[in-house]
Amino acid sequence: MILTLSQIKKTNKWSGLTNFQRAVYEATYRIPKGETRTYKQIAEQIGRPNSARAVGNALHQNLFAPAVPCHRVIKSNGEIGGFAFGSASKITLLKKEQVNFAKLKIK
DNA sequence: CTATTGACGACAT
DNA sequence: CATGTCGCCAATA
């Protein structure tokens, strides 16, 4: 079951989150299919340009997978970054979404 | 309250 | 290109 953003906000999990976490999940939810964002870009989008690391921590909790497409978030240097279920599966998901790998350091 | 940790970033070497 | 160092921030113990 893939929850919509509005449905996510009604869950009991959501109510327990901090504003920072909520902002991260919202920003990530809006990443269009076939595109990627860096942790840095997410941080900037939520008004905290220096919180890229904290963004990664937030996504690691991954409370709303797969509703929140956290696999579309990568490192700013083009590397894949981490993933709760292993970076290999992260790459697989991106390939299924026809992401442009040209700019990424992935074969 | 302090200390530690981690799906990061920028820069130097 | 590969490593190391330092800075950063929020969550957690």
Coordinates of N, CA and C (backbone and C1' of nucleotides) in Angstrom, one line a residue, chain A residues 20-21 39 50-61 75 81-84, chain B residues 3-9, chain C residues 6-13:
Chain A
F20 N 11.7 19.0 11.6 CA 12.8 18.8 10.6 C 12.5 17.5 9.9
Q21 N 12.2 16.4 10.5 CA 11.9 15.2 9.9 C 10.7 15.3 8.9
Y39 N 21.5 14.9 -1.0 CA 21.1 15.2 0.4 C 21.3 16.7 0.6
N50 N 23.0 23.6 5.6 CA 24.1 22.9 6.2 C 23.8 21.6 6.9
S51 N 22.6 21.1 6.6 CA 22.1 20.0 7.4 C 22.0 18.7 6.5
A52 N 22.8 18.6 5.5 CA 22.8 17.5 4.6 C 23.0 16.2 5.4
R53 N 23.9 16.2 6.3 CA 24.1 15.0 7.1 C 22.9 14.6 7.9
A54 N 22.2 15.6 8.5 CA 21.0 15.3 9.3 C 19.9 14.8 8.4
V55 N 19.9 15.2 7.2 CA 18.9 14.7 6.2 C 19.1 13.3 6.0
G56 N 20.4 12.9 5.8 CA 20.7 11.4 5.7 C 20.2 10.6 6.8
N57 N 20.4 11.2 8.0 CA 20.0 10.4 9.2 C 18.5 10.3 9.2
A58 N 17.8 11.3 8.8 CA 16.3 11.3 8.8 C 15.8 10.3 7.9
L59 N 16.4 10.2 6.7 CA 15.9 9.3 5.7 C 16.3 7.8 6.1
H60 N 17.3 7.7 6.9 CA 17.7 6.3 7.3 C 16.6 5.7 8.1
Q61 N 15.9 6.5 8.9 CA 14.8 5.9 9.6 C 13.8 5.3 8.7
K75 N 24.4 11.2 -3.0 CA 25.4 12.1 -2.6 C 25.7 13.2 -3.6
G81 N 25.5 6.7 -2.4 CA 25.1 7.0 -1.0 C 24.6 5.7 -0.3
G82 N 24.0 5.8 0.8 CA 23.6 4.6 1.5 C 22.1 4.3 1.3
F83 N 21.7 3.1 1.8 CA 20.3 2.7 1.7 C 20.1 1.6 2.7
A84 N 18.9 1.7 3.3 CA 18.6 0.8 4.4 C 18.6 -0.7 4.0
Chain B
dA3 P 31.1 16.4 27.2 O5' 30.6 15.1 26.5 C5' 30.4 13.9 27.2 C4' 30.2 12.8 26.3 C3' 31.1 12.7 25.1 O3' 31.6 11.4 24.9 C1' 28.8 12.7 24.4
dT4 P 32.4 11.0 23.7 O5' 31.4 10.3 22.7 C5' 30.5 9.4 23.3 C4' 29.6 8.8 22.2 C3' 30.3 8.6 20.8 O3' 29.9 7.3 20.4 C1' 28.4 9.9 20.5
dT5 P 30.6 6.6 19.2 O5' 29.5 6.7 18.0 C5' 28.2 6.4 18.4 C4' 27.3 6.8 17.2 C3' 27.8 6.6 15.8 O3' 26.9 5.8 15.1 C1' 26.9 8.7 16.1
dG6 P 27.5 4.9 13.9 O5' 26.7 5.6 12.7 C5' 25.3 5.7 12.6 C4' 24.9 6.7 11.6 C3' 25.6 6.6 10.2 O3' 24.7 6.7 9.1 C1' 25.8 8.8 11.1
dA7 P 24.2 5.3 8.5 O5' 23.9 5.7 7.0 C5' 24.9 6.0 6.1 C4' 24.5 6.7 4.9 C3' 24.1 8.1 5.0 O3' 24.5 8.8 3.9 C1' 22.3 7.0 4.1
dC8 P 26.0 9.4 3.8 O5' 25.7 10.9 4.2 C5' 24.6 11.6 3.7 C4' 24.9 13.0 3.4 C3' 25.9 13.2 2.2 O3' 25.4 14.4 1.5 C1' 26.9 14.1 4.1
dG9 P 26.2 14.9 0.2 O5' 27.2 16.0 0.8 C5' 26.6 17.2 1.5 C4' 27.6 18.3 1.6 C3' 28.4 18.5 0.3 O3' 28.6 19.9 0.1 C1' 29.9 18.0 2.0
Chain C
dC6 P 41.8 17.5 11.6 O5' 40.6 18.5 11.3 C5' 40.8 19.5 10.2 C4' 39.4 20.0 9.9 C3' 38.5 20.3 11.1 O3' 38.1 21.6 11.0 C1' 37.4 19.1 9.4
dG7 P 37.2 22.2 12.2 O5' 35.8 22.4 11.6 C5' 35.7 23.1 10.3 C4' 34.3 22.9 9.7 C3' 33.2 23.2 10.8 O3' 32.3 24.1 10.3 C1' 32.9 21.1 9.7
dC8 P 31.2 24.7 11.3 O5' 29.8 24.2 10.8 C5' 29.7 23.6 9.6 C4' 28.4 22.7 9.5 C3' 27.5 22.7 10.7 O3' 26.3 23.4 10.4 C1' 28.0 20.5 10.1
dC9 P 25.3 23.9 11.6 O5' 24.1 22.9 11.6 C5' 23.8 22.2 10.4 C4' 22.9 21.0 10.8 C3' 22.1 21.2 12.1 O3' 20.8 20.8 11.9 C1' 23.4 19.1 12.1
dA10 P 19.7 21.2 12.9 O5' 19.0 19.9 13.3 C5' 18.5 19.0 12.3 C4' 18.4 17.6 12.8 C3' 17.6 17.4 14.0 O3' 16.7 16.3 13.9 C1' 19.7 16.5 14.3
dA11 P 15.6 15.9 15.0 O5' 16.2 14.5 15.5 C5' 16.4 13.5 14.5 C4' 17.1 12.3 15.1 C3' 16.3 11.8 16.4 O3' 16.3 10.4 16.3 C1' 18.6 12.2 16.9
dT12 P 15.4 9.5 17.4 O5' 16.6 9.0 18.4 C5' 17.7 8.4 17.8 C4' 18.7 8.1 18.9 C3' 18.1 7.7 20.2 O3' 18.6 6.4 20.6 C1' 19.7 9.3 20.6
dA13 P 18.1 5.6 21.9 O5' 19.4 5.6 22.9 C5' 20.7 5.3 22.3 C4' 21.8 5.5 23.3 C3' 21.5 5.1 24.7 O3' 22.6 4.5 25.3 C1' 21.9 7.4 24.7

